Amino acid sequence: MTEVKNAVASGRESLKKRMQSILVLHGYGETAYHLPVSFALTGIDVRDRASSQDAYLRASNNPIIAAECLLSEKTGREGKEPSPYTGFIGDTVLRKLGYSLVDGSILGLALVIGTPANEGSAAGICRELQEKYMLTFLAGGVVPALQQSGVKLGLEYRLIPLGSTGAHGVHFTDIIARVAMMFGGVTPGDTARFLKYAAERAKAIVIVFPGLTDEEIAVVDAMRVLGFPIISLGDYRGEGWVEAPPEHAVRQGMEAKGIRVTVTAIPIPMGCSPAFEGKSIRKEEMYVEFGSGRSTAFELLTMRNVGEIQDGQVTVIGPEIDAMKEGSANPLGIIVEVAGRSMKKDYEPVLERRIHNFVNYGEGSWHVAQRDLIWVRISKEAVAKGVKITHIGKLLASKFRMDFPQLLDAVSVTLITDEKKVLAARKDAETVYEERDARIKGMRDEDVDTYYSCTLCQTFAPNHVCVITPERPALCGAISWLDGKIAYEISPAGANQPVKKGTLLNARNGEFDGVNRFVKKASHGEIDRCSLYSVMEYPMTCCGCFECVALMLPEVNGIMVVNREFKGVTPSGMTFSTLAGTIGGGAQTPGFAGISKNYILSDRFLQGDGGIERLVWIPSALKEELKDRLQKKLIGQGHPGLFEKIADETLATTIEELTAFLERAKHPSLTMKPLV
Ligand code: SF4
Ligand code: NI
């Protein structure tokens, strides 16, 4: 048992000595905030020995400032932290994290520091933090202990290993300091305001294992000034340090900081948290999969009257997971039925889109795409732990109830794995999809002054923003302008926000200053301009959910479109999946755009690039799917005969074949203004 008071005194003394002999300071990596804690507390931009002494003095020998300066001396000397450690977290990453704090997908921040006496207790604490929506930073011996227990670390798991020593815990405070300056309007040097912000607004807690040096204890103790509760796991005793047994540490810390946990654990044999949303399940890791062309799969959420369904009921129709072969693809229908007094039919597609997020919350379940294009995987690890199809239903039923308490009184889920029944149910679902698409027909972009954004996919593609207009549905095909509007009504702080168009900058490309401003902000400063109707100039960013990719083919002066279901090589020389890998992740790639199928039928399709006459190639199945509607559209636009001039893989598979075909067909793209 260490008396904190004595350790702090000796730690402060030794930090002071080391500060006196500090020589060269190297700044931290990617940041505009210098040494952030020093900067926030004193306003001094510490860059050399002299300024470090100034800052240290001005902050009355604050141990955090000493640690920050000393660590920066070391960082420079030793270069980057070795794997798995992150070291200093740059501003870009931080901005993204700040956004999650604002929208509530992260409830608070935790620092876990020191070396646990036994490995298991660290794993337990970290899992609890994950399940309670906390973002956790790790410093010192706790990192190897977690690795030994097989706990996965990294930003995607919300467990961030800062560094190998307790001193690296100082990076936790430099994060809080920057959040205060970035989001909290704290001016550097306004000490009182910073301390007030840290104490009142920063939802931060510190959990301390044994094994810290006196200096490290002094640094942790200084964090009390910032209002962080310090939870000691029994090894340290002293004023302001709360002793707790490991199994109560998280709860006590969160209570002390007033972080209200709204999440209850879902009784299924795998973890369930947004902490797992960013993970993927690779082919080697999967036990079974559903959809993505290898089997039939779809999802549908429909509304029922109150009393018609039983809350929490989960039904599996067809074989359970134990009857499925390892590595196999199986049919799956996910049907979620919801009821509630405030529920409206219009809300269905918006809620349906949440299936994507919720399935990904499962530690061993993974989901991409939407409607009848879904692709779901369940991992071997999860199946070994006893996860069954029914648990996916349980997860969905629970999450819908938890996340929409005002809206839903009852949720029941049916999972169909019987091939024939999946096919039949999918037919009904397709009618519903069509009805939904029809609702928005006839509305024009100029009829409204507000578009809607969607940033649901920022968990995967942190700077990605979809701007959804009446004539340009979201690239995933799952969210129309109307859906965005409704989603905003249901949850005004959610992922769909109104976007005021503002002044028209370029009518052809569909560029507006209001949209640009919005995209700049929502992309964390990454994207300055966004044209709604152009593939070539400032196209919208892509996450990974697009139904189709549109890309230019300079050789034929045209644009081709390939949809997710098409498995072959396109005339671009690439398959859909190669293309998807090239353009996803939230980047803006001129010449490429992620689009929905329905956008092809919009009057705005390719408007900025010369209109639908640029369309030179689409897969035959997609052509067939769109045939009636597309032909009607083309005739209406004064292009009879154009439909036949659009090639597909039966007419051309290479760029040479395509060129020859387009020349024979006298396709208009060949004589249009050059694309590039
Ligand atoms: Fe939202 Fe766009 Fe993702 Fe669809 S693709 S869920 S619209 S961010
Ligand atoms: Ni996406």
XYZ file of C-alpha atoms and ligand atoms in Angstrom:
685
model
C 0.000 0.000 0.000
C 1.543 3.280 -1.110
C 0.718 6.534 0.594
C -0.066 8.805 -2.309
C 0.983 11.962 -0.462
C 4.607 10.829 0.000
C 4.930 9.503 -3.508
C 3.531 12.719 -4.970
C 6.012 14.832 -3.012
C 8.973 12.776 -4.116
C 7.657 12.555 -7.689
C 7.236 16.324 -7.962
C 10.733 16.815 -6.653
C 12.284 14.488 -9.190
C 10.260 15.968 -12.063
C 11.481 19.398 -11.061
C 15.084 18.250 -11.180
C 14.651 16.680 -14.559
C 12.937 19.800 -15.879
C 16.003 21.798 -14.942
C 18.238 19.612 -17.011
C 15.927 19.408 -20.014
C 17.851 20.135 -23.200
C 16.128 19.851 -26.538
C 12.369 19.754 -27.054
C 10.763 18.155 -30.029
C 7.148 18.922 -30.654
C 4.611 16.164 -30.971
C 3.447 14.926 -34.347
C 0.444 16.157 -36.164
C -1.022 18.989 -34.075
C -1.665 22.699 -34.219
C -1.663 22.898 -30.412
C 2.053 22.503 -29.646
C 2.328 20.763 -26.284
C -1.434 20.851 -25.708
C -1.685 20.848 -21.896
C 1.051 23.448 -21.547
C -0.603 25.489 -24.281
C -4.094 25.288 -22.770
C -2.935 26.060 -19.227
C -0.429 28.815 -19.954
C -0.904 29.961 -23.542
C 2.806 29.380 -24.088
C 3.802 27.644 -27.278
C 6.533 25.442 -25.826
C 9.225 24.817 -28.398
C 12.555 24.950 -26.588
C 14.202 24.796 -23.214
C 13.433 28.408 -22.308
C 9.739 28.288 -23.160
C 9.367 24.977 -21.327
C 10.759 26.599 -18.169
C 8.358 29.536 -18.589
C 5.340 27.298 -18.913
C 6.383 25.097 -16.006
C 6.879 28.118 -13.784
C 3.686 29.831 -14.830
C 1.694 26.686 -14.022
C 3.311 26.465 -10.546
C 5.428 23.420 -11.371
C 2.478 21.365 -12.526
C 3.676 17.745 -12.898
C 1.567 17.284 -16.051
C 3.470 20.044 -17.783
C 6.763 18.538 -16.688
C 5.716 15.134 -17.976
C 4.519 16.626 -21.235
C 7.785 18.456 -21.835
C 9.932 15.500 -20.813
C 7.993 13.099 -22.994
C 8.348 15.436 -25.944
C 12.083 15.491 -25.371
C 12.054 11.715 -25.565
C 9.602 11.374 -28.431
C 11.929 13.306 -30.657
C 14.939 11.338 -29.629
C 13.386 7.926 -29.989
C 11.134 8.673 -32.895
C 7.775 6.982 -33.158
C 6.409 4.627 -30.540
C 6.862 0.973 -31.436
C 3.822 -1.160 -32.296
C 1.198 -1.534 -30.850
C 1.585 1.853 -29.176
C 0.080 4.940 -30.742
C 2.022 7.573 -28.819
C 0.652 11.051 -29.277
C -2.743 11.101 -31.020
C -2.861 13.646 -33.862
C -5.473 16.362 -34.351
C -7.215 14.641 -37.260
C -8.029 11.511 -35.302
C -9.075 13.643 -32.389
C -11.570 15.634 -34.417
C -13.297 12.418 -35.388
C -13.377 11.272 -31.791
C -14.772 14.608 -30.725
C -17.641 14.079 -33.109
C -18.484 10.722 -31.512
C -18.495 12.397 -28.111
C -20.929 14.982 -29.359
C -23.347 12.498 -30.934
C -23.310 10.238 -27.891
C -21.812 7.140 -29.494
C -19.023 7.633 -26.954
C -20.219 8.437 -23.441
C -16.868 9.330 -21.940
C -13.128 8.802 -21.854
C -11.149 6.583 -19.527
C -7.462 6.280 -18.817
C -6.348 2.896 -17.513
C -2.796 3.099 -16.250
C -0.265 0.918 -14.433
C 0.358 -2.816 -14.285
C -2.393 -5.172 -13.141
C -1.477 -7.821 -10.575
C -3.336 -10.369 -12.667
C -4.079 -10.132 -16.357
C -7.736 -11.074 -16.125
C -8.784 -8.077 -14.078
C -7.556 -5.637 -16.741
C -9.446 -7.526 -19.434
C -12.621 -7.448 -17.369
C -12.357 -3.732 -16.720
C -11.686 -2.913 -20.361
C -14.570 -5.037 -21.579
C -16.891 -3.271 -19.170
C -15.655 0.089 -20.436
C -16.335 -1.018 -24.020
C -19.808 -2.186 -23.156
C -20.556 1.073 -21.422
C -19.639 3.118 -24.498
C -16.442 4.519 -23.046
C -13.377 5.265 -25.137
C -10.402 3.889 -23.259
C -6.747 4.900 -23.343
C -4.082 2.625 -21.917
C -0.646 3.413 -20.559
C 1.993 1.162 -19.016
C 1.976 -2.526 -18.115
C -1.745 -2.833 -18.678
C -1.098 -3.043 -22.421
C 0.974 -6.262 -22.464
C -1.390 -7.707 -19.842
C -4.350 -7.169 -22.166
C -2.449 -8.587 -25.105
C -1.671 -11.676 -23.077
C -5.368 -12.128 -22.356
C -6.043 -11.952 -26.092
C -7.885 -8.623 -25.928
C -7.862 -6.820 -29.274
C -6.480 -3.297 -29.090
C -6.802 -0.298 -31.357
C -9.010 2.639 -32.144
C -11.551 0.367 -33.841
C -12.000 -1.472 -30.544
C -12.025 1.721 -28.541
C -8.998 0.550 -26.560
C -6.077 2.755 -27.430
C -2.590 1.765 -26.236
C -0.839 5.113 -25.772
C 2.543 3.900 -24.620
C 4.619 1.437 -22.664
C 5.075 3.537 -19.536
C 2.697 5.199 -17.137
C 4.167 8.535 -18.203
C 2.455 8.113 -21.557
C -0.790 8.665 -19.674
C -0.037 12.339 -20.182
C -1.327 11.923 -23.739
C -4.738 11.398 -22.190
C -4.634 14.900 -20.740
C -3.329 16.407 -23.955
C -6.430 14.971 -25.641
C -8.726 16.612 -23.104
C -6.812 19.877 -23.520
C -7.306 19.835 -27.280
C -10.971 18.851 -27.047
C -11.399 21.894 -24.801
C -9.676 24.163 -27.328
C -11.217 22.586 -30.457
C -14.781 22.041 -29.350
C -15.101 23.886 -26.056
C -14.050 27.346 -27.191
C -11.289 27.500 -24.577
C -8.641 30.111 -25.430
C -5.067 28.950 -24.812
C -3.822 30.425 -21.561
C -7.257 30.979 -20.064
C -6.445 28.627 -17.195
C -9.659 29.134 -15.257
C -11.821 28.475 -18.255
C -9.827 25.385 -19.196
C -10.038 23.919 -15.698
C -13.744 24.620 -15.577
C -14.244 22.967 -18.955
C -12.191 19.926 -17.948
C -14.031 19.530 -14.663
C -17.550 20.141 -15.898
C -17.650 19.080 -19.507
C -14.960 16.444 -19.993
C -16.428 13.093 -19.061
C -13.110 11.583 -18.089
C -12.104 9.050 -15.468
C -8.797 7.467 -14.482
C -8.359 3.890 -13.265
C -5.011 3.156 -11.642
C -3.330 -0.208 -11.330
C -0.180 -0.606 -9.211
C 3.366 -0.301 -10.456
C 3.678 3.435 -11.079
C 6.832 5.397 -10.349
C 6.624 8.333 -7.961
C 6.772 10.714 -10.907
C 3.883 8.942 -12.562
C 1.887 9.062 -9.335
C 2.518 12.799 -9.163
C 1.219 13.206 -12.727
C -1.916 11.141 -12.071
C -2.535 13.036 -8.850
C -2.317 16.328 -10.740
C -5.188 15.154 -12.940
C -7.485 15.716 -9.954
C -7.263 19.426 -10.675
C -8.922 18.679 -14.007
C -11.780 17.063 -12.126
C -11.083 13.461 -13.148
C -11.996 10.924 -10.489
C -8.956 8.768 -9.718
C -9.980 5.200 -8.978
C -7.249 3.253 -7.252
C -7.438 -0.504 -7.401
C -6.381 -0.794 -3.813
C -2.665 -0.231 -4.094
C -2.633 3.496 -3.515
C -4.251 5.290 -0.642
C -4.593 8.988 -0.258
C -6.717 12.064 -0.300
C -8.837 12.358 -3.431
C -8.057 8.825 -4.576
C -11.018 6.480 -4.448
C -10.229 2.886 -3.577
C -12.311 0.273 -5.336
C -12.260 -3.448 -6.030
C -11.692 -4.149 -9.745
C -15.242 -5.314 -10.360
C -16.624 -1.975 -9.160
C -13.972 0.320 -10.578
C -15.764 1.256 -13.795
C -19.132 1.797 -12.195
C -17.680 3.847 -9.356
C -15.613 5.981 -11.689
C -18.529 6.673 -14.000
C -20.821 7.471 -11.095
C -18.273 9.820 -9.560
C -18.074 11.693 -12.850
C -21.835 11.617 -13.362
C -21.639 9.614 -16.585
C -25.043 8.071 -16.935
C -25.063 4.650 -18.505
C -28.088 4.127 -20.632
C -26.927 0.827 -22.006
C -27.944 -2.467 -20.549
C -26.183 -5.628 -21.504
C -28.005 -7.806 -24.014
C -28.083 -11.428 -22.860
C -26.373 -13.066 -25.813
C -23.081 -14.975 -25.846
C -21.116 -12.185 -27.538
C -20.231 -8.607 -26.691
C -22.430 -5.915 -28.179
C -21.243 -2.339 -28.433
C -20.496 0.379 -30.975
C -16.926 -0.431 -29.948
C -17.113 -3.386 -32.322
C -18.799 -1.602 -35.200
C -15.622 -0.852 -37.116
C -14.276 -4.394 -37.099
C -14.609 -6.697 -40.055
C -14.769 -10.469 -40.288
C -12.378 -11.832 -42.866
C -13.070 -14.949 -44.869
C -10.750 -17.067 -42.731
C -12.447 -15.828 -39.573
C -16.008 -16.428 -40.649
C -18.103 -19.427 -39.779
C -21.036 -18.717 -42.100
C -22.124 -15.942 -44.403
C -25.337 -14.794 -46.011
C -25.978 -12.867 -49.221
C -23.595 -10.887 -51.419
C -24.401 -12.952 -54.466
C -23.445 -16.279 -52.922
C -26.886 -16.795 -51.413
C -30.217 -15.005 -51.250
C -30.538 -12.540 -48.424
C -32.573 -9.453 -47.617
C -33.792 -7.329 -44.759
C -37.046 -5.538 -44.149
C -38.472 -3.496 -41.329
C -42.226 -3.026 -41.253
C -44.693 -1.409 -38.950
C -47.513 -3.265 -37.226
C -50.346 -2.056 -35.057
C -49.777 -1.907 -31.338
C -50.877 -5.231 -29.884
C -50.247 -7.139 -33.098
C -46.762 -8.230 -32.159
C -45.155 -9.457 -29.015
C -42.232 -7.422 -27.769
C -38.927 -9.257 -27.769
C -40.175 -12.250 -29.674
C -37.559 -13.833 -31.915
C -38.434 -16.588 -34.364
C -36.092 -18.583 -36.560
C -37.742 -20.263 -39.531
C -35.451 -22.866 -41.041
C -32.162 -24.420 -39.987
C -30.171 -22.966 -37.060
C -26.447 -22.365 -37.237
C -25.498 -25.870 -36.007
C -27.092 -27.272 -39.157
C -24.949 -25.029 -41.400
C -21.576 -26.122 -42.747
C -18.526 -24.152 -41.711
C -17.523 -21.747 -44.471
C -20.876 -21.989 -46.266
C -23.153 -19.318 -47.700
C -26.774 -19.603 -46.605
C -30.073 -17.895 -47.372
C -31.292 -15.343 -44.855
C -34.284 -13.081 -44.462
C -34.218 -10.562 -41.626
C -37.692 -9.279 -40.844
C -38.071 -6.747 -38.081
C -41.601 -5.829 -37.061
C -42.140 -2.795 -34.899
C -45.097 -1.172 -33.216
C -45.522 2.005 -31.260
C -48.027 4.793 -30.840
C -45.759 7.441 -32.367
C -44.401 5.175 -35.073
C -45.230 6.172 -38.654
C -45.039 4.194 -41.866
C -42.698 6.863 -43.244
C -40.122 5.974 -40.618
C -39.709 2.380 -41.804
C -36.758 2.818 -44.193
C -34.910 4.991 -41.702
C -35.220 2.446 -38.933
C -34.453 -0.345 -41.371
C -31.078 1.247 -42.057
C -30.205 0.792 -38.390
C -30.105 -2.986 -38.865
C -26.737 -2.315 -40.514
C -25.318 -0.643 -37.415
C -26.840 -2.984 -34.875
C -25.635 -6.209 -36.486
C -22.165 -4.664 -36.618
C -22.340 -3.917 -32.888
C -22.102 -7.670 -32.274
C -18.529 -8.674 -31.540
C -18.794 -11.623 -33.908
C -21.356 -10.407 -36.449
C -20.813 -8.195 -39.470
C -23.116 -6.548 -41.979
C -22.785 -4.522 -45.180
C -25.157 -3.029 -47.735
C -28.932 -2.991 -47.482
C -32.309 -4.247 -48.669
C -31.902 -7.346 -50.866
C -28.183 -6.783 -51.259
C -27.122 -7.420 -47.695
C -24.049 -9.401 -46.798
C -23.811 -10.809 -43.284
C -21.090 -12.856 -41.618
C -20.845 -14.603 -38.268
C -17.370 -15.395 -36.964
C -15.996 -18.751 -35.915
C -15.088 -17.265 -32.566
C -18.696 -16.248 -31.957
C -20.074 -19.622 -32.991
C -17.590 -21.319 -30.661
C -18.966 -19.172 -27.846
C -22.467 -20.387 -28.637
C -23.809 -17.614 -30.876
C -26.759 -18.724 -32.979
C -28.984 -17.100 -35.588
C -31.562 -16.440 -32.903
C -29.075 -14.215 -31.050
C -28.871 -11.868 -34.023
C -32.623 -11.506 -33.628
C -32.292 -10.935 -29.915
C -29.636 -8.307 -30.524
C -31.818 -6.480 -33.056
C -34.957 -6.611 -30.940
C -33.107 -5.279 -27.896
C -31.197 -2.546 -29.705
C -34.267 -1.173 -31.479
C -36.104 -0.946 -28.176
C -33.127 0.667 -26.446
C -32.368 3.238 -29.118
C -35.929 4.299 -29.924
C -37.697 4.238 -26.568
C -40.059 7.093 -27.459
C -40.991 5.570 -30.763
C -41.322 1.851 -30.228
C -43.347 -0.150 -27.726
C -42.706 -3.533 -29.248
C -40.207 -5.117 -31.593
C -40.213 -8.668 -32.850
C -37.753 -10.275 -35.223
C -38.117 -13.168 -37.625
C -35.081 -14.732 -39.209
C -35.732 -16.996 -42.159
C -33.050 -19.455 -43.236
C -35.218 -21.752 -45.330
C -34.357 -21.097 -48.971
C -37.892 -21.288 -50.396
C -39.345 -19.132 -47.667
C -36.581 -16.559 -48.036
C -37.316 -16.298 -51.750
C -41.033 -15.845 -51.147
C -40.542 -13.266 -48.416
C -38.013 -11.385 -50.510
C -40.620 -10.983 -53.231
C -42.903 -9.213 -50.776
C -40.020 -7.119 -49.543
C -39.247 -6.016 -53.089
C -42.781 -4.710 -53.492
C -42.260 -2.665 -50.351
C -38.937 -1.280 -51.629
C -40.663 -0.240 -54.861
C -43.504 1.469 -53.012
C -40.979 3.386 -50.965
C -39.064 4.476 -54.057
C -42.302 5.568 -55.719
C -43.202 7.904 -52.860
C -40.453 10.314 -53.685
C -40.991 10.260 -57.438
C -41.888 13.551 -59.016
C -40.133 15.732 -56.476
C -37.492 18.030 -57.914
C -34.324 19.389 -56.344
C -35.345 22.969 -57.051
C -38.610 22.454 -55.146
C -36.799 22.430 -51.816
C -34.282 24.727 -50.178
C -32.953 22.116 -47.764
C -31.206 18.847 -48.481
C -30.282 16.233 -45.871
C -26.957 14.809 -44.886
C -26.103 11.360 -43.673
C -22.979 10.536 -41.711
C -23.978 7.105 -40.452
C -21.033 5.562 -42.260
C -18.452 7.722 -40.536
C -17.707 4.808 -38.231
C -16.136 3.119 -41.248
C -15.209 6.142 -43.331
C -14.563 8.933 -40.869
C -14.754 11.878 -43.285
C -17.578 10.576 -45.423
C -20.709 12.669 -45.889
C -23.702 11.823 -48.056
C -25.782 14.768 -49.233
C -29.217 13.535 -50.173
C -31.544 15.482 -52.466
C -34.961 14.586 -53.873
C -33.350 13.698 -57.200
C -30.187 12.157 -55.832
C -30.845 9.353 -53.366
C -27.999 8.271 -51.084
C -25.335 6.110 -52.649
C -26.362 3.143 -50.512
C -29.817 3.302 -52.048
C -31.336 2.998 -48.595
C -32.026 6.628 -47.754
C -34.033 9.080 -49.805
C -34.471 12.799 -49.190
C -37.738 12.034 -47.467
C -36.088 9.476 -45.222
C -33.438 12.013 -44.275
C -36.133 14.525 -43.401
C -37.969 12.000 -41.252
C -34.825 10.743 -39.576
C -34.094 14.310 -38.577
C -37.595 14.629 -37.146
C -37.166 11.445 -35.121
C -33.747 12.314 -33.779
C -32.707 15.933 -34.281
C -29.184 15.262 -33.019
C -28.723 12.185 -35.189
C -26.773 11.336 -38.324
C -29.174 13.070 -40.721
C -29.036 16.831 -40.581
C -30.682 19.505 -42.699
C -28.338 21.100 -45.221
C -29.335 24.567 -46.389
C -28.513 24.807 -50.081
C -27.378 28.413 -49.962
C -26.270 30.218 -53.092
C -26.018 28.358 -56.355
C -22.401 28.313 -57.514
C -22.585 26.002 -60.513
C -25.963 24.919 -61.856
C -24.615 22.232 -64.156
C -22.547 20.427 -61.530
C -25.004 21.148 -58.761
C -22.658 23.068 -56.503
C -24.030 25.252 -53.708
C -22.141 27.272 -51.147
C -24.350 26.031 -48.299
C -23.687 22.418 -49.254
C -19.951 23.102 -49.505
C -19.919 24.676 -46.071
C -21.768 21.750 -44.583
C -19.559 19.145 -46.234
C -16.418 20.959 -45.118
C -17.559 20.861 -41.524
C -18.942 17.331 -41.532
C -15.823 15.980 -43.259
C -13.716 17.529 -40.497
C -12.206 19.998 -42.903
C -11.104 17.365 -45.435
C -13.469 18.200 -48.305
C -13.910 21.793 -49.502
C -16.215 21.386 -52.440
C -18.871 18.921 -53.444
C -20.854 18.793 -56.649
C -24.074 16.860 -56.480
C -24.295 15.946 -60.159
C -20.746 15.384 -61.349
C -18.465 12.377 -61.386
C -15.598 14.413 -62.796
C -15.409 17.531 -60.667
C -15.541 17.428 -56.870
C -17.737 14.331 -56.705
C -19.296 13.305 -53.426
C -17.187 11.150 -51.104
C -17.656 7.383 -50.978
C -17.869 5.151 -47.930
C -18.193 1.487 -48.797
C -21.944 1.068 -49.099
C -22.608 2.269 -52.647
C -24.928 0.164 -54.758
C -22.941 1.055 -57.875
C -19.733 2.717 -58.928
C -19.791 5.230 -61.785
C -16.426 5.892 -63.371
C -15.055 7.628 -66.397
C -13.537 5.752 -69.302
C -11.355 8.360 -70.990
C -10.693 6.073 -73.977
C -14.323 6.281 -75.048
C -15.081 9.701 -73.606
C -17.851 8.184 -71.527
C -18.881 6.951 -68.112
C -19.659 3.377 -67.119
C -21.621 2.085 -64.140
C -21.146 -1.244 -62.388
C -23.332 -2.563 -59.602
C -22.338 -4.603 -56.567
C -23.889 -7.833 -57.825
C -21.781 -7.919 -60.989
C -18.818 -10.227 -60.367
C -17.002 -10.000 -63.709
C -14.256 -7.716 -64.949
C -15.552 -4.471 -66.435
C -14.117 -2.657 -69.471
C -12.116 -0.554 -67.007
C -10.071 -3.688 -66.403
C -11.349 -3.877 -62.827
C -14.067 -5.734 -60.992
C -16.586 -4.037 -58.720
C -14.697 -5.152 -55.645
C -11.354 -3.821 -56.903
C -13.041 -0.532 -57.724
C -14.751 -0.422 -54.353
C -11.409 -0.931 -52.661
C -9.935 1.954 -54.633
C -12.527 4.611 -53.973
C -14.029 3.876 -50.540
C -13.022 5.117 -47.131
C -14.516 8.585 -47.313
C -12.260 10.002 -50.009
C -13.224 12.237 -52.899
C -11.910 10.735 -56.130
C -12.516 12.761 -59.296
C -13.573 10.455 -62.105
C -15.256 8.051 -59.691
C -18.470 8.207 -57.697
C -20.495 5.850 -55.584
C -24.137 5.985 -56.627
C -27.426 4.222 -56.052
C -29.254 2.356 -58.794
C -32.146 4.743 -58.669
C -29.935 7.716 -59.352
C -29.374 6.339 -62.860
C -33.054 7.034 -63.498
C -32.848 10.589 -62.214
C -32.932 13.575 -64.568
C -29.864 14.765 -62.682
C -27.792 11.698 -63.489
C -24.429 12.804 -64.941
C -25.855 16.277 -65.511
C -22.497 17.938 -64.830
C -20.663 15.563 -67.151
C -22.956 15.952 -70.146
C -26.005 13.921 -69.140
C -27.098 10.365 -69.675
C -25.585 10.397 -73.160
C -22.276 9.807 -71.392
C -23.418 6.413 -70.172
C -21.576 3.817 -72.245
C -21.665 0.552 -70.313
C -23.643 -1.154 -67.531
C -23.918 -4.852 -66.614
C -26.727 -6.634 -68.474
C -28.560 -7.657 -65.299
C -28.744 -4.055 -64.131
C -29.778 -2.970 -67.603
C -32.565 -5.530 -67.477
C -33.605 -4.435 -63.993
C -33.883 -0.798 -65.079
C -35.042 -1.513 -68.621
C -38.661 -0.328 -68.633
C -38.060 2.721 -66.513
C -34.822 3.667 -68.243
C -36.241 3.298 -71.743
C -39.203 5.467 -70.815
C -36.885 8.050 -69.350
C -34.621 8.102 -72.411
C -37.521 8.518 -74.783
C -38.924 11.264 -72.575
C -35.580 13.061 -72.707
C -35.500 12.849 -76.477
C -33.020 9.998 -76.833
C -34.965 7.174 -78.459
C -32.609 4.387 -79.426
C -29.979 5.326 -76.856
C -30.863 2.343 -74.668
C -29.634 -0.075 -77.367
C -26.401 1.880 -77.737
C -25.426 1.326 -74.100
C -23.112 -1.663 -73.971
C -23.029 -4.466 -71.401
C -20.742 -7.461 -70.778
C -22.454 -9.495 -73.506
C -21.455 -6.799 -76.013
C -18.072 -5.694 -74.689
C -15.793 -6.871 -71.907
C -12.630 -4.924 -72.734
C -11.992 -1.331 -73.603
C -11.104 -2.343 -77.187
C -14.358 -4.228 -77.629
C -16.231 -1.347 -76.082
C -14.637 1.206 -78.409
C -15.509 -0.958 -81.413
C -19.094 -1.448 -80.226
C -19.686 2.237 -79.496
C -18.313 3.195 -82.924
C -20.589 0.700 -84.647
C -23.567 1.870 -82.595
C -22.674 5.550 -83.179
C -22.881 6.239 -79.465
C -23.180 10.004 -78.783
C -20.351 10.001 -76.196
C -17.763 9.639 -78.957
C -18.585 13.043 -80.398
C -19.212 14.879 -77.140
C -16.921 17.454 -75.561
C -13.822 15.660 -74.185
C -14.280 14.499 -70.582
C -10.722 15.283 -69.589
Fe -25.897 7.202 -44.684
Fe -24.545 7.497 -46.901
Fe -23.965 5.510 -45.249
Fe -26.198 5.441 -46.673
S -24.121 5.395 -47.456
S -26.007 4.992 -44.517
S -26.741 7.586 -46.697
S -23.723 7.699 -44.868
Ni -21.378 3.399 -45.950
